[in-house]
Short mmCIF file of C-alpha atoms in Angstrom, two decimals:
data_model
loop_
_atom_site.label_atom_id
_atom_site.label_comp_id
_atom_site.label_asym_id
_atom_site.label_seq_id
_atom_site.Cartn_x
_atom_site.Cartn_y
_atom_site.Cartn_z
CA MET H 1 91.82 77.59 113.42
CA SER H 2 89.15 77.23 116.12
CA ASP H 3 85.60 78.44 115.59
CA THR H 4 86.14 81.19 118.17
CA ALA H 5 89.29 82.43 116.49
CA ALA H 6 87.60 82.39 113.10
CA ALA H 7 84.65 84.35 114.45
CA VAL H 8 86.76 87.18 115.84
CA ARG H 9 89.26 87.44 113.01
CA ILE H 10 89.18 90.78 111.21
CA ARG H 11 88.33 90.31 107.53
CA GLY H 12 89.82 93.31 105.78
CA VAL H 13 88.06 92.76 102.46
CA LEU H 14 84.72 92.29 104.21
CA LEU H 15 85.04 95.55 106.11
CA ALA H 16 86.19 97.39 102.98
CA ALA H 17 83.32 95.89 100.97
CA THR H 18 80.81 96.95 103.62
CA SER H 19 82.20 100.47 103.81
CA VAL H 20 82.42 100.96 100.05
CA SER H 21 78.95 99.49 99.49
CA GLY H 22 77.44 101.68 102.19
CA LEU H 23 79.11 104.85 100.96
CA ALA H 24 78.22 104.12 97.33
CA LEU H 25 74.55 103.63 98.20
CA LEU H 26 74.63 106.70 100.47
CA ALA H 27 75.95 108.82 97.60
CA ALA H 28 73.36 107.34 95.23
CA GLN H 29 70.50 108.07 97.63
CA ALA H 30 71.71 111.64 97.99
CA THR H 31 71.67 112.16 94.22
CA GLY H 32 68.35 110.58 93.32
CA TYR H 33 66.30 107.63 92.15
CA ALA H 34 68.19 106.54 89.03
CA GLY H 35 71.53 106.31 90.80
CA THR H 36 69.94 104.46 93.71
CA VAL H 37 68.45 101.87 91.38
CA ALA H 38 71.79 101.36 89.64
CA VAL H 39 73.83 100.95 92.84
CA THR H 40 71.20 98.75 94.51
CA LEU H 41 71.12 96.47 91.47
CA ALA H 42 74.91 96.29 91.38
CA LEU H 43 75.02 95.29 95.06
CA ALA H 44 72.24 92.74 94.52
CA LEU H 45 74.24 91.15 91.70
CA VAL H 46 77.29 90.94 93.97
CA VAL H 47 75.13 89.16 96.53
CA ALA H 48 73.86 86.80 93.82
CA TRP H 49 77.45 86.05 92.84
CA GLY H 50 78.71 85.07 96.28
CA TRP H 51 75.76 84.38 98.58
CA PRO H 52 75.11 80.76 97.46
CA ARG H 53 78.69 79.76 98.30
CA ILE H 54 78.57 81.42 101.73
CA THR H 55 75.28 79.76 102.63
CA GLY H 56 76.16 76.27 101.41
CA SER H 57 74.05 75.83 98.29
CA ALA H 58 74.62 72.42 96.69
CA THR H 59 74.31 74.05 93.27
CA PRO H 60 75.99 77.44 93.77
CA SER H 61 76.25 78.37 90.09
CA ALA H 62 72.59 77.63 89.41
CA THR H 63 71.52 79.44 92.59
CA SER H 64 73.61 82.45 91.58
CA GLY H 65 71.80 82.48 88.23
CA VAL H 66 68.42 82.39 89.95
CA LEU H 67 69.35 85.21 92.32
CA ALA H 68 70.82 87.34 89.53
CA VAL H 69 67.71 87.09 87.34
CA ALA H 70 65.45 87.65 90.33
CA ALA H 71 67.57 90.62 91.45
CA VAL H 72 66.88 92.46 88.21
CA ALA H 73 63.14 91.89 88.55
CA ILE H 74 63.05 92.77 92.25
CA VAL H 75 65.07 95.98 92.07
CA LEU H 76 63.33 97.26 88.94
CA SER H 77 59.93 96.55 90.53
CA ALA H 78 60.56 99.22 93.19
CA ARG H 79 58.94 102.02 91.23
CA ASP H 80 56.24 103.38 93.53
CA ALA H 81 56.02 104.07 97.24
CA GLU H 82 53.50 101.25 97.74
CA LEU H 83 55.91 98.72 96.18
CA ARG H 84 52.95 97.06 94.48
CA TRP H 85 55.06 94.98 92.13
CA LEU H 86 57.67 93.88 94.66
CA PRO H 87 55.72 90.84 95.97
CA ALA H 88 55.23 89.61 92.41
CA ALA H 89 58.95 90.00 91.69
CA VAL H 90 59.86 88.07 94.85
CA ALA H 91 57.34 85.37 93.93
CA PHE H 92 58.99 85.15 90.52
CA GLY H 93 62.31 84.52 92.28
CA LEU H 94 60.74 81.79 94.41
CA VAL H 95 59.35 80.09 91.32
CA LEU H 96 62.78 80.20 89.70
CA ALA H 97 64.36 78.70 92.82
CA PHE H 98 61.95 75.75 92.88
CA PHE H 99 62.11 75.24 89.12
CA GLY H 100 65.91 75.14 89.27
CA GLN H 101 65.70 72.24 91.71
CA LEU H 102 63.11 70.39 89.61
CA VAL H 103 65.43 70.29 86.60
CA ARG H 104 68.53 69.26 88.55
CA ARG H 105 70.33 66.24 87.15
CA SER H 106 72.58 65.70 90.14
CA GLY H 107 69.95 64.28 92.47
CA ARG H 108 68.37 65.98 95.44
CA GLU H 109 71.31 66.11 97.82
CA GLY H 110 71.31 69.35 99.78
CA LEU H 111 67.88 70.31 98.44
CA VAL H 112 66.62 72.04 101.58
CA LEU H 113 69.86 73.95 102.21
CA THR H 114 69.97 75.03 98.57
CA LEU H 115 66.42 76.35 98.69
CA LEU H 116 67.13 78.13 101.97
CA SER H 117 70.16 79.73 100.33
CA SER H 118 67.94 81.01 97.52
CA PHE H 119 65.29 82.27 99.94
CA GLY H 120 67.89 84.09 102.04
CA GLY H 121 69.38 85.78 99.01
CA LEU H 122 65.92 86.82 97.82
CA ALA H 123 65.11 88.25 101.26
CA VAL H 124 68.29 90.34 101.34
CA THR H 125 67.69 91.62 97.82
CA ALA H 126 64.04 92.42 98.52
CA SER H 127 65.00 94.32 101.68
CA GLY H 128 67.49 96.40 99.69
CA ALA H 129 64.87 97.09 97.02
CA THR H 130 62.39 98.50 99.53
CA ALA H 131 64.80 101.37 100.21
CA VAL H 132 64.97 102.33 96.53
CA VAL H 133 61.71 104.26 96.74
CA ALA H 134 63.16 106.36 99.55
CA ALA H 135 65.16 108.21 96.89
CA GLN H 136 61.93 109.62 95.46
CA SER H 137 61.39 112.06 98.32
CA ASP H 138 63.50 114.43 100.37
CA ARG H 139 62.33 112.74 103.58
CA GLY H 140 63.29 109.31 102.28
CA ARG H 141 66.69 110.42 101.07
CA ALA H 142 67.46 112.13 104.37
CA VAL H 143 66.57 109.02 106.37
CA ALA H 144 68.50 106.78 103.97
CA VAL H 145 71.65 108.89 104.15
CA VAL H 146 71.54 108.88 107.97
CA ALA H 147 70.95 105.12 108.08
CA LEU H 148 73.68 104.25 105.60
CA ALA H 149 76.20 106.42 107.43
CA ALA H 150 75.36 104.42 110.56
CA VAL H 151 75.88 101.15 108.63
CA VAL H 152 79.38 102.26 107.72
CA ALA H 153 80.02 103.27 111.34
CA ALA H 154 78.93 99.81 112.50
CA VAL H 155 82.18 98.46 111.06
CA VAL H 156 83.68 99.65 114.35
CA GLY H 157 82.00 96.65 115.96
CA ASP H 158 83.85 94.27 113.64
CA LEU H 159 87.14 95.86 114.62
CA LEU H 160 86.39 95.74 118.34
CA VAL H 161 85.28 92.12 118.38
CA ALA H 162 88.88 91.05 117.71
CA ALA H 163 90.32 93.04 120.63
CA PRO H 164 91.64 90.63 123.30
CA ALA H 165 90.26 92.76 126.13
CA LEU H 166 86.75 92.65 124.65
CA ARG H 167 86.75 89.14 123.20
CA ALA H 168 85.04 87.66 126.25
CA ARG H 169 82.67 90.61 126.62
CA PRO H 170 80.37 90.71 123.57
CA GLY H 171 78.03 93.02 125.46
CA ALA H 172 80.74 95.67 125.66
CA VAL H 173 81.42 95.34 121.93
CA GLY H 174 77.74 95.77 121.18
CA ALA H 175 77.47 98.79 123.46
CA VAL H 176 80.45 100.56 121.89
CA GLY H 177 79.14 99.73 118.42
CA LEU H 178 75.73 101.17 119.26
CA VAL H 179 77.30 104.36 120.56
CA ALA H 180 79.37 104.70 117.38
CA THR H 181 76.38 104.26 115.09
CA ALA H 182 74.22 106.59 117.17
CA VAL H 183 76.83 109.34 117.23
CA VAL H 184 77.50 109.13 113.50
CA ALA H 185 73.76 109.04 112.73
CA SER H 186 73.17 112.14 114.86
CA VAL H 187 76.00 114.08 113.22
CA VAL H 188 74.91 113.14 109.71
CA ALA H 189 71.28 113.97 110.58
CA ALA H 190 72.35 117.50 111.47
CA LEU H 191 74.18 117.79 108.16
CA VAL H 192 71.47 116.40 105.89
CA SER H 193 68.84 118.62 107.49
CA THR H 194 70.43 121.58 105.72
CA ARG H 195 69.98 119.95 102.31
CA PHE H 196 66.86 117.80 102.49
CA VAL H 197 64.47 117.89 105.43
CA GLU H 198 65.10 117.72 109.14
CA VAL H 199 65.72 114.32 110.69
CA GLY H 200 65.12 114.69 114.41
CA PRO H 201 67.76 113.55 116.91
CA VAL H 202 65.52 110.82 118.35
CA VAL H 203 64.75 109.41 114.90
CA ALA H 204 68.42 109.55 113.98
CA LEU H 205 69.44 107.74 117.17
CA VAL H 206 66.84 104.99 116.77
CA VAL H 207 67.40 104.44 113.05
CA GLY H 208 71.18 104.53 113.46
CA ALA H 209 71.11 102.00 116.29
CA VAL H 210 68.74 99.60 114.52
CA VAL H 211 70.49 99.54 111.15
CA GLY H 212 73.88 99.31 112.83
CA VAL H 213 72.79 96.25 114.80
CA VAL H 214 71.16 94.58 111.78
CA SER H 215 74.17 95.10 109.55
CA TRP H 216 76.73 94.06 112.16
CA ALA H 217 74.69 91.04 113.29
CA LEU H 218 74.45 89.69 109.75
CA ARG H 219 78.23 89.80 109.38
CA ARG H 220 78.63 88.07 112.76
CA VAL H 221 76.17 85.34 111.74
CA LEU H 222 78.16 84.69 108.58
CA ALA H 223 81.52 84.84 110.37
CA LEU H 224 81.87 81.07 110.78
CA GLU H 225 80.78 80.08 107.29
CA PRO H 226 83.60 78.15 105.53
CA GLU H 227 83.42 80.27 102.37
CA LEU H 228 83.45 83.65 104.09
CA PRO H 229 87.26 84.03 104.05
CA THR H 230 87.25 83.86 100.23
CA LEU H 231 87.22 87.06 98.19
CA ARG H 232 83.81 86.19 96.75
CA GLY H 233 82.41 85.45 100.18
CA GLN H 234 83.61 88.69 101.75
CA LEU H 235 82.39 90.86 98.88
CA ALA H 236 78.96 89.24 98.94
CA ALA H 237 78.68 89.43 102.74
CA GLY H 238 79.64 93.11 102.69
CA ALA H 239 77.04 93.96 100.05
CA ALA H 240 74.40 91.86 101.83
CA SER H 241 74.97 93.62 105.16
CA VAL H 242 74.19 96.93 103.44
CA LEU H 243 71.13 95.76 101.48
CA ALA H 244 69.70 94.04 104.56
CA VAL H 245 68.89 97.38 106.23
CA GLY H 246 66.69 98.54 103.36
CA ALA H 247 63.46 97.47 105.05
CA VAL H 248 64.40 99.52 108.12
CA ILE H 249 64.98 102.60 105.94
CA ASN H 250 61.63 102.12 104.21
CA LEU H 251 59.77 101.67 107.51
CA ALA H 252 61.46 104.67 109.13
CA THR H 253 60.59 106.83 106.11
CA ALA H 254 56.95 105.78 106.28
CA LEU H 255 56.65 106.32 110.04
CA THR H 256 58.39 109.67 110.19
#
């Protein structure tokens, strides 16, 4: 299969994993902090399980172990709005990543790519953890629910990219995807305003568009990775594309 064909192929498990992950985290954010921590940690562990294989780590099992241990520390560190302990938790993950390479017995082949795999996994997990504190306030939960609904809606872009009529027009795919995420974000914003606090239409449109693009772009970047077609790869990529928008949720909550 050519690179182009592989890039536009619809991965059913990936889209299902993205949708289920997004809806699970949406429901958790709507219910409160404890549920958000639990779902975020579960998604981070899924990323730890499959991310090293997608990103070409030379020691995937060891890298998965590093990311799993770091995921627990990173997610549980998100206890206050200032995220004071998050940098320390991420630094702990970095130390584990370097230490794992120091004790390798298989030589240093693929050292840089393996470290980059670890750093990427830590970045995705840390981004997801920043949204955990959103569940501590009505404003944060409202923004998170709107954003995660838009992430699920962004799956439309994955479906459209395989359409023959749009295959040579990525700009059209992006435009339709943005409209889908913006519309869904606006509708959900109107609904959550009756339960939490009001999320204005402009905020909903901007947040929905940004998280939709971030989530969709990550899946497109990973589309050509050799391990993506595997079950492990698709599950990890789906979870990662949901956690990756956490920083956007945190920033939008702080600014609005």
